[in-house]
XYZ file of C-alpha atoms in Angstrom:
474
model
C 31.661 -10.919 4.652
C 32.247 -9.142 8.452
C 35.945 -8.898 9.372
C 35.688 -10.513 12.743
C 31.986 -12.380 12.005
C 30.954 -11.756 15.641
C 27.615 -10.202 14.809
C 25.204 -10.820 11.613
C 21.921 -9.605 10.329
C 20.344 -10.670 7.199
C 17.029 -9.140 4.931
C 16.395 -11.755 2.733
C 12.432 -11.179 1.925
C 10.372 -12.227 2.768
C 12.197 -14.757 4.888
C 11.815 -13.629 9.174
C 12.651 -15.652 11.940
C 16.120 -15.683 13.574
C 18.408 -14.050 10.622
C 19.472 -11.329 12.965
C 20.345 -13.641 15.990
C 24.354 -14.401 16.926
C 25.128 -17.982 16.383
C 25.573 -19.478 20.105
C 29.171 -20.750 19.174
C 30.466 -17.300 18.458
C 28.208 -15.552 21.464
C 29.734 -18.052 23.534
C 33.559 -17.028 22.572
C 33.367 -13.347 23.315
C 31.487 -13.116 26.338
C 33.684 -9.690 27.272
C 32.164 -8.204 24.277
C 28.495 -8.599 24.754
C 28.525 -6.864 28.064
C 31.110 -4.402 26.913
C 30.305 -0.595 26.173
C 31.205 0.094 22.387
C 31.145 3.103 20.069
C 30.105 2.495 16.565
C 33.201 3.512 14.283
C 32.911 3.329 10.409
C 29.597 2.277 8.966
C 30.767 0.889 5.525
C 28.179 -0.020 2.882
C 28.579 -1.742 -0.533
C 25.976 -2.865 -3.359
C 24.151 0.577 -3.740
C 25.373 1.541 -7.093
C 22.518 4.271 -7.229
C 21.096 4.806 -4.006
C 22.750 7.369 -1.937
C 24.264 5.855 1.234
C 22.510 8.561 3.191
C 19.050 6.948 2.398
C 20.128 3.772 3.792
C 21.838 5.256 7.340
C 18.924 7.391 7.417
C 16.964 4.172 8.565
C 19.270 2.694 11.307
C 18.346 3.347 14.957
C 22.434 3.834 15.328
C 24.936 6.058 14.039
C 28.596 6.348 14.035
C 29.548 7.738 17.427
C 26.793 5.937 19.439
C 27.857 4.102 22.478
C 26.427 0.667 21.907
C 26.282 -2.692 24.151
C 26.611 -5.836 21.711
C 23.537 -7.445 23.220
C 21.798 -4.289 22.539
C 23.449 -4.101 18.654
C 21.238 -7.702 18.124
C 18.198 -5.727 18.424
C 19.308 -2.516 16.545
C 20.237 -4.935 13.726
C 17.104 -6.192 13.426
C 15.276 -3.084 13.789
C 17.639 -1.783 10.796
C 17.195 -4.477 8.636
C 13.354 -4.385 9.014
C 13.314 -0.288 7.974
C 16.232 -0.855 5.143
C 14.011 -3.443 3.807
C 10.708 -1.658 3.851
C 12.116 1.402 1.859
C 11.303 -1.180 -0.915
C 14.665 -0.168 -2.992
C 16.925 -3.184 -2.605
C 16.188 -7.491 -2.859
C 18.455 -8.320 -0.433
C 19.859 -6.821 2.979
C 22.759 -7.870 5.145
C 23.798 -6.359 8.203
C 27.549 -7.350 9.824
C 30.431 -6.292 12.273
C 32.770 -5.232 9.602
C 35.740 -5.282 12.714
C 36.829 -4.069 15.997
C 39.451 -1.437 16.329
C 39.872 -1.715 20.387
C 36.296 -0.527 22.110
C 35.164 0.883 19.004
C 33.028 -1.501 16.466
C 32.639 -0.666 12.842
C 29.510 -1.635 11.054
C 28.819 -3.661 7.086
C 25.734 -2.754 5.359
C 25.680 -4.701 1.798
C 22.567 -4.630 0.050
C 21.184 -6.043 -3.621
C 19.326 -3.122 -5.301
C 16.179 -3.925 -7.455
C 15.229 -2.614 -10.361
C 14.105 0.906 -10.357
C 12.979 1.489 -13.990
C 9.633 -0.068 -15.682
C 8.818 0.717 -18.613
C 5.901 -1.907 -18.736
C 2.946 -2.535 -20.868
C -0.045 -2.024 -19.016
C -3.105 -4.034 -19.706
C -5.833 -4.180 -16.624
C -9.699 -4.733 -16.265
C -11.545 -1.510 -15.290
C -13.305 -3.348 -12.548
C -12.465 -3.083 -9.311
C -11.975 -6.454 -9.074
C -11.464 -9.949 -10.816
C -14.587 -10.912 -9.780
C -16.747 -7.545 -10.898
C -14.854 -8.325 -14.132
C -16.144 -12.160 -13.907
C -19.639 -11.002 -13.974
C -18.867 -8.971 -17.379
C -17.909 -12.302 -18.509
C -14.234 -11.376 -18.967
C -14.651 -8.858 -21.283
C -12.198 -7.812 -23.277
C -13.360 -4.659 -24.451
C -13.076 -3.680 -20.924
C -9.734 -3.514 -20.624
C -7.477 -0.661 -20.044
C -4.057 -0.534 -22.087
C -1.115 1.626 -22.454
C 2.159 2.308 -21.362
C 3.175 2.348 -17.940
C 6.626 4.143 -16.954
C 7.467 4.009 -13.001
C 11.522 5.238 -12.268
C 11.600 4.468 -8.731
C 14.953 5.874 -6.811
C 14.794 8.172 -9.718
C 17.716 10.203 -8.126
C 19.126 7.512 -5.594
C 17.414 9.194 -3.232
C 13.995 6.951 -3.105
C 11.941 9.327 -5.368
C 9.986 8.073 -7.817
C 8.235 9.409 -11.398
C 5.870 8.085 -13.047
C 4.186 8.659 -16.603
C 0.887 7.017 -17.435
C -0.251 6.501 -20.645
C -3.487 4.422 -20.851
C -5.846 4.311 -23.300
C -9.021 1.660 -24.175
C -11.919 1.636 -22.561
C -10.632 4.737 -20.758
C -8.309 7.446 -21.458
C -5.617 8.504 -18.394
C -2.920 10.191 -18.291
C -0.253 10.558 -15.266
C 2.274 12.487 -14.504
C 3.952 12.727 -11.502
C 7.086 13.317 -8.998
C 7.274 13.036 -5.554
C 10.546 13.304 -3.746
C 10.581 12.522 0.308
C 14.249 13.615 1.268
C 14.763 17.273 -0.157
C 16.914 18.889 2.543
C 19.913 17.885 4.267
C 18.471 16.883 7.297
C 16.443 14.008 5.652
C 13.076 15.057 7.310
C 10.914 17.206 4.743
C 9.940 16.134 1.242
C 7.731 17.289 -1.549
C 5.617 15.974 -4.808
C 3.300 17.299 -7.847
C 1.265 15.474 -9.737
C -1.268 16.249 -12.992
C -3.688 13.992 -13.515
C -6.406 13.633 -16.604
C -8.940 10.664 -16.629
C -12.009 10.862 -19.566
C -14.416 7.451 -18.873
C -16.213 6.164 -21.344
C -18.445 4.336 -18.724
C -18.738 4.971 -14.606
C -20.727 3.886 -11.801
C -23.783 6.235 -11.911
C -25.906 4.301 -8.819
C -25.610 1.284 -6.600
C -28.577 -1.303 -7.074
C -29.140 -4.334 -5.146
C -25.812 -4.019 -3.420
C -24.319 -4.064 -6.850
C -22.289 -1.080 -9.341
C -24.737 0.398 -12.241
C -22.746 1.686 -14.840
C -23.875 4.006 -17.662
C -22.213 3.511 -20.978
C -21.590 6.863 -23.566
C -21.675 3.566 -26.295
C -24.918 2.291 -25.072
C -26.676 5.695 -24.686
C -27.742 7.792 -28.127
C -27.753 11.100 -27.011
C -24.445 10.797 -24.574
C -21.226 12.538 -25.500
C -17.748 11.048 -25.799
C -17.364 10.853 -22.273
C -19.212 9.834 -19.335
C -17.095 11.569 -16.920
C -13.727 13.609 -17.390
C -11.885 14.835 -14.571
C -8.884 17.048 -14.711
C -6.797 17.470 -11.315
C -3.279 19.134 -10.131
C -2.045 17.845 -7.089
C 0.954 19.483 -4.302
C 2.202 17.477 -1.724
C 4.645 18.148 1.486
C 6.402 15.444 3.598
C 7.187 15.557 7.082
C 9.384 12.635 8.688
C 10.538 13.413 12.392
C 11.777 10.059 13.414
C 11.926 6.565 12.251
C 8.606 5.624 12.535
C 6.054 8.660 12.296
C 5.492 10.445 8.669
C 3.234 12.915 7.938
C 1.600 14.190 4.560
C 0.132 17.078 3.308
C -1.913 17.134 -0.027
C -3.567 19.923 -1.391
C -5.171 19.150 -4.737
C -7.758 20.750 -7.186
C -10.157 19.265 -8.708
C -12.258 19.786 -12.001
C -15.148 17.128 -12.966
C -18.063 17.043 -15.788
C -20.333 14.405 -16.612
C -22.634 14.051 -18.562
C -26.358 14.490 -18.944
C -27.118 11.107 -18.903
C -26.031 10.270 -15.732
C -28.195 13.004 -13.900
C -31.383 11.329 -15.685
C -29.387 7.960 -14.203
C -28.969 9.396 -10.760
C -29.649 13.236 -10.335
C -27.611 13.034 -6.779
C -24.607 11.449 -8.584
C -23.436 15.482 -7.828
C -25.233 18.321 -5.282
C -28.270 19.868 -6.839
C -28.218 18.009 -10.013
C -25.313 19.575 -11.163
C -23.139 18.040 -14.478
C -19.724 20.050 -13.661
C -17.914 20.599 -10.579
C -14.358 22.159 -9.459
C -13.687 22.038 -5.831
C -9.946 22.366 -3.698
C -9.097 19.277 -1.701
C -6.616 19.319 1.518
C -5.868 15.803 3.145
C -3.362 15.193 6.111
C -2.527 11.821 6.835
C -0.143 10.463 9.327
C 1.348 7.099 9.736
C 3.363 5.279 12.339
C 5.069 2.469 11.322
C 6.264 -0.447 13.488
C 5.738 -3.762 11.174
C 8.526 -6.169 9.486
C 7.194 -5.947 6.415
C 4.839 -3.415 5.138
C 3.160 -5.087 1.884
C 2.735 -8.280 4.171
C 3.334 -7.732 8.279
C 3.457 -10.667 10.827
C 4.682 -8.817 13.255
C 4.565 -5.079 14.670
C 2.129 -2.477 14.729
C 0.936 -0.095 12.335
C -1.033 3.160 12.784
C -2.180 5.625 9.459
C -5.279 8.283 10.185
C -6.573 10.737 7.907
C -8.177 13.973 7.380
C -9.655 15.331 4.163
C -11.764 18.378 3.797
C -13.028 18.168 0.556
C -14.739 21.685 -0.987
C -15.409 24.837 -0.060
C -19.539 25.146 -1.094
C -22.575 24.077 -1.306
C -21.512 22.023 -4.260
C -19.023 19.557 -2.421
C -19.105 20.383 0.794
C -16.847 16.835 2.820
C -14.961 16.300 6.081
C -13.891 12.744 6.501
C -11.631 11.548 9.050
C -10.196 7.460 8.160
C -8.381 5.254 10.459
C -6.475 2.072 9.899
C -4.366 -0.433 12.180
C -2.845 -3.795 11.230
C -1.168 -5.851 14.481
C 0.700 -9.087 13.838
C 0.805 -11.247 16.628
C 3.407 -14.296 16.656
C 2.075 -16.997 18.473
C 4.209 -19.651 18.019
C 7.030 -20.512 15.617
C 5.612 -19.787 12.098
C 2.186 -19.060 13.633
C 0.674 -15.799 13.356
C -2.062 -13.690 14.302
C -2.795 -10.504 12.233
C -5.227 -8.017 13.010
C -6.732 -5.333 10.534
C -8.807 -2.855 10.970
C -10.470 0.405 9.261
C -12.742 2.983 10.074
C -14.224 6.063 8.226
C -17.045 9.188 8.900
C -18.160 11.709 6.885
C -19.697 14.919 7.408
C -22.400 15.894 7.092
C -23.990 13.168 6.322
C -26.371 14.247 3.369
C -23.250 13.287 0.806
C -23.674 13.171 -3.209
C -23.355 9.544 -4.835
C -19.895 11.080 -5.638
C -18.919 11.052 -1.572
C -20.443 7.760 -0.932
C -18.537 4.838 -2.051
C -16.912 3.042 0.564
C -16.744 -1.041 1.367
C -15.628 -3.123 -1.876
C -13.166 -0.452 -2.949
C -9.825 -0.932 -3.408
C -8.235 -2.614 0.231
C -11.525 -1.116 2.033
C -13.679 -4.664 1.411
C -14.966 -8.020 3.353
C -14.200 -11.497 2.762
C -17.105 -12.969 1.193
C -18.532 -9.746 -0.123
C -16.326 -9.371 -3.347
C -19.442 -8.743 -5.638
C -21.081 -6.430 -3.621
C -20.321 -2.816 -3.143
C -21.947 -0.816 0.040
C -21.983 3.031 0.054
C -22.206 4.878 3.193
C -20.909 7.700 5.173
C -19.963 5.980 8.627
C -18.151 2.236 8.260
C -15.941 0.495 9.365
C -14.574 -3.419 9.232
C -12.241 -5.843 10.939
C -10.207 -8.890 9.584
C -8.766 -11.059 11.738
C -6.427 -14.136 10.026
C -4.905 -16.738 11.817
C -1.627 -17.747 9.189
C 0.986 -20.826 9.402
C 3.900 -20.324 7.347
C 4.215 -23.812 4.949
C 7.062 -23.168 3.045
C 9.966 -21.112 2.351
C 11.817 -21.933 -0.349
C 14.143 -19.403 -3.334
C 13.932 -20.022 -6.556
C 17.091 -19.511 -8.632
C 16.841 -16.833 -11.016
C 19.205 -14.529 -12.582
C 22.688 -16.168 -11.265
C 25.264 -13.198 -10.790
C 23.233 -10.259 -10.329
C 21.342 -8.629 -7.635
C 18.014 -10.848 -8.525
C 20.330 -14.131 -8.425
C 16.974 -15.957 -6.430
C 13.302 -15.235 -6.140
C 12.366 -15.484 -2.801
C 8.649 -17.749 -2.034
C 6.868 -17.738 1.235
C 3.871 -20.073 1.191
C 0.874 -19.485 3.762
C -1.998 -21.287 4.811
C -4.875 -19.347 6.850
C -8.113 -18.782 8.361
C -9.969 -15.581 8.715
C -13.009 -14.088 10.102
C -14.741 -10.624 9.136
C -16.947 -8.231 10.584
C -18.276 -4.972 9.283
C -21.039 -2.120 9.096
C -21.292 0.790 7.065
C -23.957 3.424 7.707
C -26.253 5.503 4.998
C -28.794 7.751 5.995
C -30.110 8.163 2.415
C -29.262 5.516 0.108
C -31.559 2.808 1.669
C -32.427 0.885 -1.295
C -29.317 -1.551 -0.569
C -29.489 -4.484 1.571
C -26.293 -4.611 3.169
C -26.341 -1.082 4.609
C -27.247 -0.042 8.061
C -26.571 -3.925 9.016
C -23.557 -6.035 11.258
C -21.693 -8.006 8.460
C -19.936 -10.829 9.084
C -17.868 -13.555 7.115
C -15.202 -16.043 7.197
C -13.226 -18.402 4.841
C -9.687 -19.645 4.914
C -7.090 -19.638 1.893
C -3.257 -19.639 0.457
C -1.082 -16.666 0.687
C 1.780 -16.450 -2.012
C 4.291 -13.665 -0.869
C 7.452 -12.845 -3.564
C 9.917 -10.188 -4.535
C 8.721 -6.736 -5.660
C 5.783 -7.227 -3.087
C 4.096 -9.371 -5.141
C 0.848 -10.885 -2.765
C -1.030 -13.478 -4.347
C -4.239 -14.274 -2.367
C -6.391 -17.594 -2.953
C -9.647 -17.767 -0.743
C -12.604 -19.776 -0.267
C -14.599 -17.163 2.048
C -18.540 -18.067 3.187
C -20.715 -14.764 4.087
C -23.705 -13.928 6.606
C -25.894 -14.636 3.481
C -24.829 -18.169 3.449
C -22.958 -17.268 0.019
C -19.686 -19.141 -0.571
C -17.165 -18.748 -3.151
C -13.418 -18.675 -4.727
C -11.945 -15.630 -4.725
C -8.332 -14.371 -6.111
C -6.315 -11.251 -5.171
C -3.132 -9.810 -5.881
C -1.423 -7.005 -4.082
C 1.143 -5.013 -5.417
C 2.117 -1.355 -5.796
C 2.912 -0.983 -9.704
């Protein structure tokens, strides 16, 4: 695989430890060598059949021409792998010393690309959850379906397009391009994006901690549509370095709803209003330091966010977010990962519209599944201790670049803390209060960044449960 094997890193996700480290027998035979100035020759790299080998140099902390100490190449291998890895385009990544000609060292990249093209069936709950859709008794008639086409590395350059075609109990369609290396220097990117969603039912009001939805088939005098919105979206990419990116999204906006869900909630909008169209500009910028973004042990990682949402009287939003996850390892499979997220709002006399915030998407607690909590100020923490179990491949597809399916098996513990802050919207329980829960659980991590999550969590209300997540970014 390397001409000389003196030096050896391997990606093979989600496997960690010591893939990266120089077997003692062969450290032990060039001791010259490891305390020996070298410049990196030749960087040769085999296995991308579409990806450009510019995306995958762009990553690595050396290029040719650097002068290099072996000892220090250990650490730059690892650090390469890590990025390579986490541009989610390839299965499998294996850094070598391809040779030595004299005091000048050339490099082996070989990688196993995934597959870039779905063309999947999509079939989902609307809820935001499985176990919002549990209390609608598993509904079928509340599921989304449609076609789903993601091209991923549509160029070989890591951009992506994606077509949504979803129909059901809502109709959405997606389309979208975003391409993150435009110029030659690798550092400024672009996207656009149209997006039309018409719901047949939405969240009009929060109740008892809980989402109150309004139904166009429940309601005589409601239209088609409970809600359409119709938005255009430009976005600009800014990548300095390794580990900083920033974004730039400016996006417009045009809502209606209907009638019914003013009589529902008249300040689901400002001043009672049933249509909307308001400009949105959001910056975010993220440093990245972890060894595996969908699931990080170790590393930090730093993302804030500005939005100013509006113009008027009629939406009128600044919200700053932030959000840090630090893994910690403590001992040999033993980790300790921090999360934490944060968000304001401005002022704080915010529509329904403005207000959603814990038991969204990533943003919830442990323990609080069922609940929603609206606010303008909030933030949580979740703090996990995880043992790795097992680590194991699975043999798949023998020959090709998905020849195994890689399993990493965790047990953990975890305890939560939260508060989320609403000036107006009293009627809830859990607002304006310190949350706190705690459970423990299984973590199944697989290719394509598949998370599965199995809990048993126990809240502040004395309210325990099973709960099942999965993470991934299809």
């Amino acid at each position: 695989m390397a001409g000389n094997g003196q030096l050896q890193a391997q990606v093979n996700p989600p496997v960690r430890d010591s893939s990266a480290v120089i077997p003692a027998p062969l450290v032990d035979s060039v001791p010259q060598r490891i305390q020996t100035p070298f410049i990196v020759g030749d960087i040769y790299i085999k296995g991308n059949r579409i990806t450009k080998s510019y995306i995958i140099t762009r990553e690595l902390p050396f290029q040719k021409g650097d002068t290099v100490y072996m000892s220090d190449l250990v650490l730059a291998f690892v650090h390469a792998k890590e990025r390579i890895y986490n541009t989610r385009l390839f299965n499998d990544v294996v850094i070598a010393v391809h040779g030595f000609r004299g005091y000048t060292v050339d490099i082996e990249i070989q990688v196993k690309e995934r597959w870039y093209i779905f063309p999947l069936p999509y079939v989902r709950p609307v809820d935001r959850n499985f176990t919002a859709w549990a209390e609608q008794n598993y509904s079928l008639k509340r599921l989304d379906f449609g076609v789903k086409y993601s091209h991923y590395n549509f160029t070989g350059r890591n951009d992506y397009v994606r077509v949504w075609l979803i129909t059901g109990y809502s109709n959405q369609i997606e389309l979208a391009y975003d391409q993150p290396y435009a110029d030659k220097t690798l550092k400024h990117g672009f996207g656009v994006g149209f997006f039309y969603t018409g719901l047949k039912e939405i969240n009009a009001i929060t109740i008892n901690n809980q989402q109150f939805f309004v139904n166009s088939d429940t309601i005589p005098y409601a239209g088609k549509y409970m809600r359409e919105q119709l938005a255009f979206s430009l976005r600009y990419y800014y990548r300095p370095a390794m580990r900083t990116r920033h974004s730039f999204r400016l996006g417009f906006n045009r809502l209606n709803i209907d009638s019914a869900v003013t009589v529902t909630n008249p300040n689901y909008f400002s001043h009672n209003k049933t249509q909307i169209f308001y400009p949105e500009l959001t910056y975010v910028l993220n440093y990245n330091n972890v060894d595996y973004v969908p699931y990080p042990l170790k590393g930090f990682l730093f993302e804030t966010g500005f939005t100013r949402r509006g113009i008027n009287a009629d939406m009128n939003l600044w919200q700053l977010t932030l959000k840090t996850n630090e893994g910690i390892p403590l001992a040999r499979k033993l980790y300790f990962v921090s999360q934490n997220m944060g968000t304001i709002r401005v002022p704080f006399n915010q529509p329904f519209y403005n207000t959603p915030l814990m038991g969204y998407g990533d943003y919830y607690m442990h323990g609080f599944e069922k609940y929603v909590i609206d606010g303008v100020v909030g933030g949580l923490a979740r703090n996990s201790l995880l043992r790795e179990l097992f680590n194991f491949k699975i043999p798949f597809l023998h020959g090709t670049s998905h020849d195994v399916i890689p399993v990493r098996i965790y047990a953990k513990t975890y305890f939560d803390v939260g508060y989320v802050y609403n000036k107006y919207f009293r009627d809830n329980s859990l607002v304006n209060q310190f949350l706190y829960s705690g459970g423990a659980g299984i973590d199944i991590v697989t290719f394509y960044d598949f998370v599965f999550r199995f809990e048993y969590s126990v809240n502040q209300r004395g309210e325990k449960g099973f709960y099942f997540h999965i993470r991934n970014d299809f």
